[in-house]
XYZ file of C-alpha atoms in Angstrom:
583
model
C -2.444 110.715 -45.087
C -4.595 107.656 -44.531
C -3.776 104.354 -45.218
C -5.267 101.206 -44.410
C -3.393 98.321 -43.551
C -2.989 96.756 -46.916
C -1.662 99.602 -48.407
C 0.980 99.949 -45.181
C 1.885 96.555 -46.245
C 2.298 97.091 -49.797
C 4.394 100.220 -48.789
C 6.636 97.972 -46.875
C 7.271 95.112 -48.992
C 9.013 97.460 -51.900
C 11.741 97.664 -49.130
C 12.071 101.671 -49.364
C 13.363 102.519 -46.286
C 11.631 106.168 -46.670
C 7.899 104.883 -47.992
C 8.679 102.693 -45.030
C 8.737 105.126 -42.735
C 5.844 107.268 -44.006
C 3.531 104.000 -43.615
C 4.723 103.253 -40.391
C 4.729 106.572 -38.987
C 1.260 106.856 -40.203
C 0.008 103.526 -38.885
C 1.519 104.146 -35.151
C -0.112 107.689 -34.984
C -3.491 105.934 -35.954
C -3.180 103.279 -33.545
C -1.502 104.800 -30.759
C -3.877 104.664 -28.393
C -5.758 101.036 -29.687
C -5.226 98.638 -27.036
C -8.211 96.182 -28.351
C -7.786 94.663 -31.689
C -10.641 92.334 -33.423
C -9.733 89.371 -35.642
C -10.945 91.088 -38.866
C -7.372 91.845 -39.969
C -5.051 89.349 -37.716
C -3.471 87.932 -40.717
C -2.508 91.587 -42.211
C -0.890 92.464 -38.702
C 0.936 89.399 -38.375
C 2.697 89.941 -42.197
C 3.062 93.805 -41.297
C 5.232 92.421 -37.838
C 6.624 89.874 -39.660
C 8.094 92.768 -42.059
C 9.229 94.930 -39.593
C 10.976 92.768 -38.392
C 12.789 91.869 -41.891
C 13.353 96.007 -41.707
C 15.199 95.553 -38.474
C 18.135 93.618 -39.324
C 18.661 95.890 -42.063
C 21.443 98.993 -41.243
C 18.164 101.642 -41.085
C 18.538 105.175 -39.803
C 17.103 105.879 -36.494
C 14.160 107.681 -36.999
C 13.328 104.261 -39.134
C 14.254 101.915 -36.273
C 12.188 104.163 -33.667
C 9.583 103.305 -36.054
C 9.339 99.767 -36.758
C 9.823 99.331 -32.853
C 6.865 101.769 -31.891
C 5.077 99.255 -34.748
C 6.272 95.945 -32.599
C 4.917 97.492 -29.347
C 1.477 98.502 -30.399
C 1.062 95.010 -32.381
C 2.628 93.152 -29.189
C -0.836 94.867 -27.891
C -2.806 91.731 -29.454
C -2.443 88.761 -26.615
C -3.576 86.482 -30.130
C -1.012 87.614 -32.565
C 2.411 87.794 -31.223
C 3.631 84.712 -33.051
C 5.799 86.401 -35.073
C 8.125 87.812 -32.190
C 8.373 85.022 -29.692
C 11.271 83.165 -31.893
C 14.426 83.017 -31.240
C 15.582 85.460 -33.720
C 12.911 88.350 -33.206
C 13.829 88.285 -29.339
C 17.778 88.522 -29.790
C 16.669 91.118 -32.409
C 15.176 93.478 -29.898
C 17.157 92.490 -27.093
C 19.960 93.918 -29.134
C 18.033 96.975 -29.816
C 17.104 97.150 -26.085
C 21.194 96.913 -25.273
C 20.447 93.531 -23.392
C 21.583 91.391 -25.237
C 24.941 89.405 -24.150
C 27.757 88.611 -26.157
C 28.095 84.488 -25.333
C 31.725 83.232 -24.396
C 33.296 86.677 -24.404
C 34.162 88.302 -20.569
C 35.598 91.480 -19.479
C 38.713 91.753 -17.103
C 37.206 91.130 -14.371
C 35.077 88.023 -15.723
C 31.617 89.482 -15.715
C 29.546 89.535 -18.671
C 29.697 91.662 -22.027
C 27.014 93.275 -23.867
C 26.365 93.256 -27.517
C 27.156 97.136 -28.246
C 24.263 98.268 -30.519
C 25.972 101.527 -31.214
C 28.911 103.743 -29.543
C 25.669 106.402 -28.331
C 23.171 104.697 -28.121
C 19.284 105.918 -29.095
C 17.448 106.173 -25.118
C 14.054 106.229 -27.425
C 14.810 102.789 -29.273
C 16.163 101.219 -25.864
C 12.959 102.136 -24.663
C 10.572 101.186 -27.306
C 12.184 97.677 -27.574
C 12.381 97.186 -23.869
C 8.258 98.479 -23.992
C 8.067 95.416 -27.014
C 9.704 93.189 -25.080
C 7.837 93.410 -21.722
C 3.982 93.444 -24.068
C 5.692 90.112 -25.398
C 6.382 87.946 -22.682
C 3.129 89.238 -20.383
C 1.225 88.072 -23.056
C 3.038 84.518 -24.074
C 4.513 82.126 -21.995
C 7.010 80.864 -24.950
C 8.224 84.537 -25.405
C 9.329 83.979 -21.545
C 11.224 80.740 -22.135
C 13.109 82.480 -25.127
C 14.267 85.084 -22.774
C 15.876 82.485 -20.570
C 16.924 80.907 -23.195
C 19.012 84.192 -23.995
C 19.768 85.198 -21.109
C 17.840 88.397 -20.721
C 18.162 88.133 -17.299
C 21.900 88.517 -16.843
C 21.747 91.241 -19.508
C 19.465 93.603 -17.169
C 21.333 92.490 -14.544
C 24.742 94.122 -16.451
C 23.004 97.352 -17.303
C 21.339 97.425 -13.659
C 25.331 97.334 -12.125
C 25.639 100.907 -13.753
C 22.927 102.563 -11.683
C 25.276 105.572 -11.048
C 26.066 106.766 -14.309
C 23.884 109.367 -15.626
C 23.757 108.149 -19.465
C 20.247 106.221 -18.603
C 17.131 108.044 -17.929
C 14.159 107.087 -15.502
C 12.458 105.199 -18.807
C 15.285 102.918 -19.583
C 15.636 102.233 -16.009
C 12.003 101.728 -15.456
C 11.410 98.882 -17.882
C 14.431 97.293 -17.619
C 13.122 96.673 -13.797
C 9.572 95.939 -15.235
C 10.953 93.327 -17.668
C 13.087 91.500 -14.950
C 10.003 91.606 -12.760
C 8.173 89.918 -15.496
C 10.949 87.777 -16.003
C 10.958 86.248 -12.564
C 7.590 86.632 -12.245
C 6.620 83.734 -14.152
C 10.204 81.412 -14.380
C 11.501 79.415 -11.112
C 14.780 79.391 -12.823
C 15.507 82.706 -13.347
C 14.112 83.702 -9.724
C 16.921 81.418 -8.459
C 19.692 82.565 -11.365
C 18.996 86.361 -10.250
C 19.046 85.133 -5.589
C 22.239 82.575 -6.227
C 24.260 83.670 -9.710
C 23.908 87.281 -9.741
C 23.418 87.812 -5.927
C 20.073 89.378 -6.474
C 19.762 90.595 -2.964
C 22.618 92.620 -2.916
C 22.454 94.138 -6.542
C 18.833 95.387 -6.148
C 19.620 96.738 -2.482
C 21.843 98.618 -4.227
C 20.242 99.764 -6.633
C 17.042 101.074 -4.047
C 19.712 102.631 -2.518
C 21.016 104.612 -4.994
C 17.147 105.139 -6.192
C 15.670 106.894 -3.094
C 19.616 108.476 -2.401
C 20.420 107.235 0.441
C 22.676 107.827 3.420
C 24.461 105.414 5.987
C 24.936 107.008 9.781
C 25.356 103.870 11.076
C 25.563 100.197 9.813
C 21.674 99.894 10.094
C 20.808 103.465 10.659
C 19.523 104.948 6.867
C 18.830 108.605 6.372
C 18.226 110.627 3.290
C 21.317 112.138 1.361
C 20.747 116.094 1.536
C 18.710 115.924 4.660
C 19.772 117.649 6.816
C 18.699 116.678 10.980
C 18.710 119.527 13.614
C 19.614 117.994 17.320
C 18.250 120.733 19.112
C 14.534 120.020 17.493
C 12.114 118.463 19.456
C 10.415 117.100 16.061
C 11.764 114.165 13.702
C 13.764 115.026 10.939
C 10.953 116.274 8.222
C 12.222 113.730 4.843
C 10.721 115.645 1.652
C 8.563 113.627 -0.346
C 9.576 110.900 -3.283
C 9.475 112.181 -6.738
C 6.695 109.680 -8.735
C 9.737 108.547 -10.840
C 11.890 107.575 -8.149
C 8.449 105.801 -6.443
C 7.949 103.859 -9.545
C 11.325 102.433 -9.908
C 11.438 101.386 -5.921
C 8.172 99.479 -6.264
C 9.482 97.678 -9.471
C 12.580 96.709 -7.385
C 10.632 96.068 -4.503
C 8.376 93.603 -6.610
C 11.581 91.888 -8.158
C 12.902 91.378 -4.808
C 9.428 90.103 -3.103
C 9.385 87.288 -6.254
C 13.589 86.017 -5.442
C 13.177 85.947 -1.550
C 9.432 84.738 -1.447
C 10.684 81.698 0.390
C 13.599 83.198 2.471
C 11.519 83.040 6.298
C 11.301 79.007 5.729
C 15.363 77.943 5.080
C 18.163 78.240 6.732
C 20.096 81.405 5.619
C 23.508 81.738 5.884
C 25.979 84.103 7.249
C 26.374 86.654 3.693
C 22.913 85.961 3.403
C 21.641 87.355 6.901
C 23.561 90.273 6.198
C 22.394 90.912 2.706
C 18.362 90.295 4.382
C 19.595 93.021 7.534
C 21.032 95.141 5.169
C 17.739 95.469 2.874
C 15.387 95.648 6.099
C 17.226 98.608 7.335
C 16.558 100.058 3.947
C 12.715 99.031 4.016
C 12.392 100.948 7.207
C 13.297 103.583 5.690
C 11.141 103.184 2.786
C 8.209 102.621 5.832
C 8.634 106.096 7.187
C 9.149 107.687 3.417
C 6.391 109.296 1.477
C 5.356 109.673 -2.163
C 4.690 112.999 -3.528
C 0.938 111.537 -4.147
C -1.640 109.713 -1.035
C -2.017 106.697 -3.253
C 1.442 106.409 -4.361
C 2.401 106.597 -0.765
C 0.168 103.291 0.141
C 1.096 101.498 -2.643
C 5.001 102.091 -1.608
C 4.503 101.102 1.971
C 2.255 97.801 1.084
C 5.011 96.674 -1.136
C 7.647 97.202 1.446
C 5.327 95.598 3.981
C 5.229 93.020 1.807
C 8.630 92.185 0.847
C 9.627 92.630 4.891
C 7.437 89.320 5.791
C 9.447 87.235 3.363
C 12.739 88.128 5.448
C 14.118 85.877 8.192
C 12.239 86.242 11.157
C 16.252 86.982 12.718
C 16.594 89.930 10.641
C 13.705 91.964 11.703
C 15.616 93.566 14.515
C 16.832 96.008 12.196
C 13.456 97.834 12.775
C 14.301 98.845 16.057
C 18.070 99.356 15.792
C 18.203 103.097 14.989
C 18.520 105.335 18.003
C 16.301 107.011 19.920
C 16.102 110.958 18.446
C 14.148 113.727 19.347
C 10.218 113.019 18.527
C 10.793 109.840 18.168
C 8.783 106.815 19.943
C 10.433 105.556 22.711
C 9.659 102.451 24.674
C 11.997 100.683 26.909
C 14.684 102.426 25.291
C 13.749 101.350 22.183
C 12.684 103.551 18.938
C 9.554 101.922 17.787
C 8.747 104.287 15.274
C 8.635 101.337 12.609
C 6.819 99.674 14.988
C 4.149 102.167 15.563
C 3.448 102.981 11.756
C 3.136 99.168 10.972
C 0.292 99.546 13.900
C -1.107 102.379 12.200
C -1.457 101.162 8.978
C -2.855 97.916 9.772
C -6.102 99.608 11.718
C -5.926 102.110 8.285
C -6.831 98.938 6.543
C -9.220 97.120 9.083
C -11.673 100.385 9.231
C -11.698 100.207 5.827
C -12.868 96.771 5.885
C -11.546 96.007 1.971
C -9.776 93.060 0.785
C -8.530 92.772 4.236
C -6.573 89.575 3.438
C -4.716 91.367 0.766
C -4.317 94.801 2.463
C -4.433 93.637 6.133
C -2.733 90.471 7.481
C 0.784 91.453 6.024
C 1.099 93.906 8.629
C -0.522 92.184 11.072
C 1.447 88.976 10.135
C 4.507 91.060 10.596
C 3.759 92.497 13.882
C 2.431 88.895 15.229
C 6.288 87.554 14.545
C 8.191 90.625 15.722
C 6.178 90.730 18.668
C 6.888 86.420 18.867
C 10.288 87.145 18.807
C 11.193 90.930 20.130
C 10.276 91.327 24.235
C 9.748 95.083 23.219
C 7.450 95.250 20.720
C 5.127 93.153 22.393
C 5.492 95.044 25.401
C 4.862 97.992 23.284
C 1.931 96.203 21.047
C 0.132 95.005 24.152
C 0.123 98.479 25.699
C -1.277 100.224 22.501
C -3.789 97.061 21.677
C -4.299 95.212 25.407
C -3.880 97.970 27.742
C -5.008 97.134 31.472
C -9.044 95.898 31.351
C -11.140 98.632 33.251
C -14.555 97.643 30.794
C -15.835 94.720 32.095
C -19.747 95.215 31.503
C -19.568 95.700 26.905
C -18.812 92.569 24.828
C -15.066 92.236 24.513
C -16.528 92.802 20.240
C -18.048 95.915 21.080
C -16.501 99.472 20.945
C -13.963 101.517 18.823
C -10.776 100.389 20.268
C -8.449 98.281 18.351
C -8.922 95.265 20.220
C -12.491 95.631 19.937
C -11.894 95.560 16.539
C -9.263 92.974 17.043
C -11.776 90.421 18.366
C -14.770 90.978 15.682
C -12.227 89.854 13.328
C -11.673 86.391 15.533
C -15.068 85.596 13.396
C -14.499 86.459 10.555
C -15.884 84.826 7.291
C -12.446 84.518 6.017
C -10.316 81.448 8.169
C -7.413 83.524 7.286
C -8.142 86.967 8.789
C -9.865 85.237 11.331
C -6.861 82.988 12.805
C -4.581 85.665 12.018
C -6.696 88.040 14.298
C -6.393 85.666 17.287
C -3.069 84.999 17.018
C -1.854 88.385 17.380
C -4.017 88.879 20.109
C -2.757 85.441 21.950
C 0.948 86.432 21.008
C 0.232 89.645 23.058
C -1.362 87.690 26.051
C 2.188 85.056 25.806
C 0.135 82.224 24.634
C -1.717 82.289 28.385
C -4.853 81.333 27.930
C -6.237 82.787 31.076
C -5.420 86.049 29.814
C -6.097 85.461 26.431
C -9.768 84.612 27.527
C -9.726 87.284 29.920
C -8.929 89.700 27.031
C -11.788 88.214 24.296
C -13.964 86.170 25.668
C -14.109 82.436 25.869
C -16.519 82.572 23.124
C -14.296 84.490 21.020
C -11.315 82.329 21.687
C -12.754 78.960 21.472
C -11.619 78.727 17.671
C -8.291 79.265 18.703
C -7.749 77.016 21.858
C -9.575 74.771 19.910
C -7.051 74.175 16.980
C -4.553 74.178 19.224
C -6.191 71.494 21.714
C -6.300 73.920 25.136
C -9.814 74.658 25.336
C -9.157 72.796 28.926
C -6.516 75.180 29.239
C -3.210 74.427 30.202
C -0.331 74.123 27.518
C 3.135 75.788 27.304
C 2.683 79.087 26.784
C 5.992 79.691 25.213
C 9.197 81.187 26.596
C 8.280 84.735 27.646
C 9.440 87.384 29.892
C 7.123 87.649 33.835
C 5.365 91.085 33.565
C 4.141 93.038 36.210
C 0.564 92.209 37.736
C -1.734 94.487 34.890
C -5.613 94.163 36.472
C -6.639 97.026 37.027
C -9.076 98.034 40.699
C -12.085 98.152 37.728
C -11.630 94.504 36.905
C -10.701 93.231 40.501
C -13.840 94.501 41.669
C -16.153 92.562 39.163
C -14.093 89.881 38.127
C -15.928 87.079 40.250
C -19.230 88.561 38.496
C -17.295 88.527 35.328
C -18.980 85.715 32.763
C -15.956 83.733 30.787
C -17.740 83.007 27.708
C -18.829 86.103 26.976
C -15.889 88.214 28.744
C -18.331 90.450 30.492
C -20.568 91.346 33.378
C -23.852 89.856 32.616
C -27.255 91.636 33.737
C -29.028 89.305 36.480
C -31.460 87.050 34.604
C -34.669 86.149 35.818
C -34.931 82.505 37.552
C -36.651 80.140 35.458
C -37.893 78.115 38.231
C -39.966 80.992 39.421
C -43.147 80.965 40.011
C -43.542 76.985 40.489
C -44.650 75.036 43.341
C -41.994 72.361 44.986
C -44.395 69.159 43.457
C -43.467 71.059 39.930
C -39.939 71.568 40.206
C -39.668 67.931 41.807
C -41.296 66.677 38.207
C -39.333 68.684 35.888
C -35.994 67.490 37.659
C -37.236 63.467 37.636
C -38.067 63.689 34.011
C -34.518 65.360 33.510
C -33.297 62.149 35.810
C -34.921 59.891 33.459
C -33.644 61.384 30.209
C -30.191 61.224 31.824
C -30.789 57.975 33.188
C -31.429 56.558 29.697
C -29.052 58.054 27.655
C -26.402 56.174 29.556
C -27.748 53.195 30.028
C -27.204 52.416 25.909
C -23.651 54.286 24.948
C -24.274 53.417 21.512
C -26.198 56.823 21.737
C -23.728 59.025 22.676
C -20.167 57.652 21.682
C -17.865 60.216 19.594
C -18.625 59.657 16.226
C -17.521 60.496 12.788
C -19.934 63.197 11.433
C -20.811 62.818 8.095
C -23.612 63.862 5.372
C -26.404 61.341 6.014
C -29.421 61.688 3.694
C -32.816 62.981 4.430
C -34.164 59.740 4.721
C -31.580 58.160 7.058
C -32.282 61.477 9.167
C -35.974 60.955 9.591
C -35.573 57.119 10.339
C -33.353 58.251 13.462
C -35.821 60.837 14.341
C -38.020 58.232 14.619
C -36.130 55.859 17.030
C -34.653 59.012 19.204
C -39.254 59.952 19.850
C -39.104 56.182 20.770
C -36.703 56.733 23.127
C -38.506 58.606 24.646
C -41.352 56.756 25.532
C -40.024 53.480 25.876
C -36.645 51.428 26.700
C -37.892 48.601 24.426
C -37.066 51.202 21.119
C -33.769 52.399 22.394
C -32.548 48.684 21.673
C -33.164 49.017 18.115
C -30.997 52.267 17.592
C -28.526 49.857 16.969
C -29.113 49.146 13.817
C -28.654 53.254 12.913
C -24.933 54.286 13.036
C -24.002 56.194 15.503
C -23.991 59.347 13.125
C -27.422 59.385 11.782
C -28.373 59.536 15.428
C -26.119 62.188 16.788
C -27.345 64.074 13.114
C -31.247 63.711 13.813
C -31.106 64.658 17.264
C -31.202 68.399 16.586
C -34.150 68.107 15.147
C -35.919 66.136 17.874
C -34.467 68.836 20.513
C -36.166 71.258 18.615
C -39.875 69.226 17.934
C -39.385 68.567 21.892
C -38.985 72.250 22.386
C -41.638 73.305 20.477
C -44.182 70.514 22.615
């Protein structure tokens, strides 16, 4: 049967709850895949949502409900007509559908919250079509999201998300009620900071990954899969079978949730519960580090939201990387496992020689390892032998090559100030803030940017608090280091002597007229003071051109450079280096 939209309408208003569901059923199988709606009949969909909704509060079978709400979710499509579901009536209406909705001043026994019961067995296919409504709504208005503060969505999900070990809710249900509360927090401070403080946000969703990817506890920081089991006599690491996409999809919604309520946890002071709520959670994102997907691209996608979520923990708590112990195939160092370590390595030179997006894809990793190795004697031992191990090239550009600090320094000038300062602070973290051996390692070319910012291009400073580490030049390095050229960080060919080929009463003139120049320019210190440098127009430029050729002809002109600031002259004198150069 087709019917256009009028007709659906006309259907509708006669309030048969069968003719309803013919039109409606009809309507949703049309536009079931429309995602794109033109304003040629916006005032027909908003009376057809404005009717379903009217159907709604009506005592409707299910297959009708199911209906109207697949209805609500394909016209919540249309960013520009949603104005009939963002009250305060249409949201409790599908909250209550969605099983969300809280019953206000009534607690259970032990003082939590209740839910409005919908039914005694509830529909999973209307939970998840209003749930679907719901989340269309508020991405696509801001008011919708007030509303759902406003009713306390927030502490609804968080109810339903306590029973995460009871079978009765499938992987759809569970799914969207993390993608709403993701939305949720996405875009409200307050319910970011209701879901960390009131409902210990932390704690429930750690849970709730936990039971997700079924996990195991050895040890108090030491996670392993449930069902898994680990040979001792294998020389190999215990094999973990790939994530299921469902599972996946649910951890990164979590994972998301949790990023948005602990973005600022690294900058305040944390207290005792919370450090172990943070330690707790890193030991499980370690696990989720070494974990795959059952797909390559679900796999990255996991690990760069754990990455993620792992830089907004307290600096403190990242021990919990290296606290499992040392098994068979694992990476030892010191003692140490640093098999977290290592695969945060490996996927941050994944993303560099791709060369994509590399603020987005790259620097949490590397801003991770930076701070571990700040704060963690061992993995910068262990970083610095993987990315600074003992210098036996000395005649390529410290830029040039394959290895990862070749890599490493091409970044320190980058386009992007970001990547760039990122880049060199790794590398000087690694070095322990020396800038000997920070030059020694790039360049003083390279590093300039750095030292620079940080007001030790003269060298010098205090290079933190670091452990003394055994003397790493290598017989290569000792040989040529004399010959060694700081700027560049290399052994430069001989170059040809510039003076060659004149007589004594030449070289006697060039190095008078280099006197004089000298001579002059510090006679008058007007010239070359430190001066504010600042955009000077064309024609202030060419007017201190003009006194700086003076100068060079006669002392008489150099007085009147005082009437130029400072600036113009220090601006036009590239240009006269260049005329003089090209004399």
């Amino acid at each position: 049967i087709n019917m256009d939209l009028n007709a659906i309408i006309e259907n509708m208003e006669t309030g048969d709850q069968d003719a309803a569901l013919m039109a409606l059923q009809t309507y949703n199988k049309k536009m079931t895949q429309c995602f794109t709606f033109t304003t040629d009949e916006e005032e027909q969909r908003e009376r057809l949502g404005e009717l379903v909704l009217g159907f709604l509060e009506r005592d409707l079978q299910p297959s009708c409900q199911l209906a109207c709400l697949e209805t609500i979710r394909i016209l919540s499509r249309d960013k520009n007509n949603v104005a009939p579901f963002i009250t305060h009536t249409a949201m409790q209406t599908l909250s209550r559908h969605a099983g969300i909705a809280i019953s206000h001043g009534n607690v259970d026994c032990e003082g939590g919250v209740v839910l409005v019961p919908f039914a005694e067995n509830p529909d999973l296919e209307i939970i998840v079509e209003a749930l679907k409504s719901i989340c269309n709504i508020c991405l696509h208005n801001k008011v919708a999201v007030q509303v759902g503060q406003d009713l306390q969505l927030i502490v609804g999900i968080a109810e339903r998300l306590k029973q995460c070990g009871e079978d009765q809710w499938n992987h759809y249900v569970r799914f969207f009620d993390l993608r709403l509360m993701f939305l949720l927090t996405a875009q409200r401070v307050a319910m970011r900071t209701q879901l960390l403080r009131e409902l210990r946000g932390v704690s429930l969703l750690s849970n709730h990954l936990d039971a997700t990817l079924g996990l195991c506890w050895p040890d108090t920081f030491e996670v392993g899969r449930a069902g898994v089991e680990v040979d001792p006599d294998s020389e190999e690491p215990a094999e973990m079978p790939p994530l299921s996409r469902e599972k996946i999809e649910r951890a990164m919604e979590i994972l998301k949730i949790l990023f948005n309520i602990t973005y600022d946890a690294n900058r305040r002071e944390v207290d005792e519960e919370e450090a172990a709520a943070f330690r707790h959670l890193g030991a499980i994102l370690r696990h989720c580090l070494m974990s795959s997907a059952d797909a390559q691209d679900y796999t990255e996608e996991f690990h760069s939201h754990s990455l993620n979520l792992l830089g907004n923990l307290p600096l403190s708590c990242l021990d919990v990387l290296l606290m499992p112990k040392v098994q068979q195939g694992s990476i030892e160092y010191m003692g140490v496992n640093m098999d977290a370590v290592n695969m945060l390595l490996e996927y941050m030179e994944k993303r560099l020689d791709r060369g994509k997006k590399l603020k987005e894809t790259m620097l949490p990793s590397l801003n991770l390892l930076t701070e571990s190795a700040r704060i963690h004697r061992e993995t910068r031992k262990f970083l610095r032998m993987k990315v600074l191990p003992p210098l036996r090239d000395v005649k390529n550009l410290p830029e040039v090559g394959n290895a990862l600090r070749n890599k490493l320094v091409r970044l320190m000038t980058n386009i992007d100030t970001d990547v760039k300062n990122c880049a060199a602070e790794f590398l000087f973290v690694l070095c322990k803030e020396s800038v000997s051996r920070f030059i020694k390692y790039t360049g003083y070319g390279n590093a300039a940017g750095l030292l620079a910012a940080r007001g030790l291009l003269r060298g010098g400073g205090n290079p933190g608090v670091y452990s003394e580490d055994e003397d790493s030049d290598t017989e290569e390095y000792r040989e040529a280091k004399s010959q060694i050229n700081p700027v560049t960080g290399r052994v430069e060919d001989e170059q040809p002597n510039p003076m060659e080929g004149m007589t004594e009463e030449q070289k006697e003139l060039e190095a008078m007229k280099l006197v004089n120049m000298f001579d002059k320019l510090s006679r008058y210190p007007t010239a070359t003071q430190s001066c504010e440098i600042r955009d000077y127009s064309k024609e202030q430029r060419k007017e201190g051109c003009i006194y700086w050729n003076r100068a060079t002809d006669t002392d008489s002109s150099l007085q009147q450079c005082h009437r130029l600031p400072a600036g113009v002259l220090i601006a036009s004198l590239p240009t006269v280096v260049h005329a003089s150069l090209m004399s």
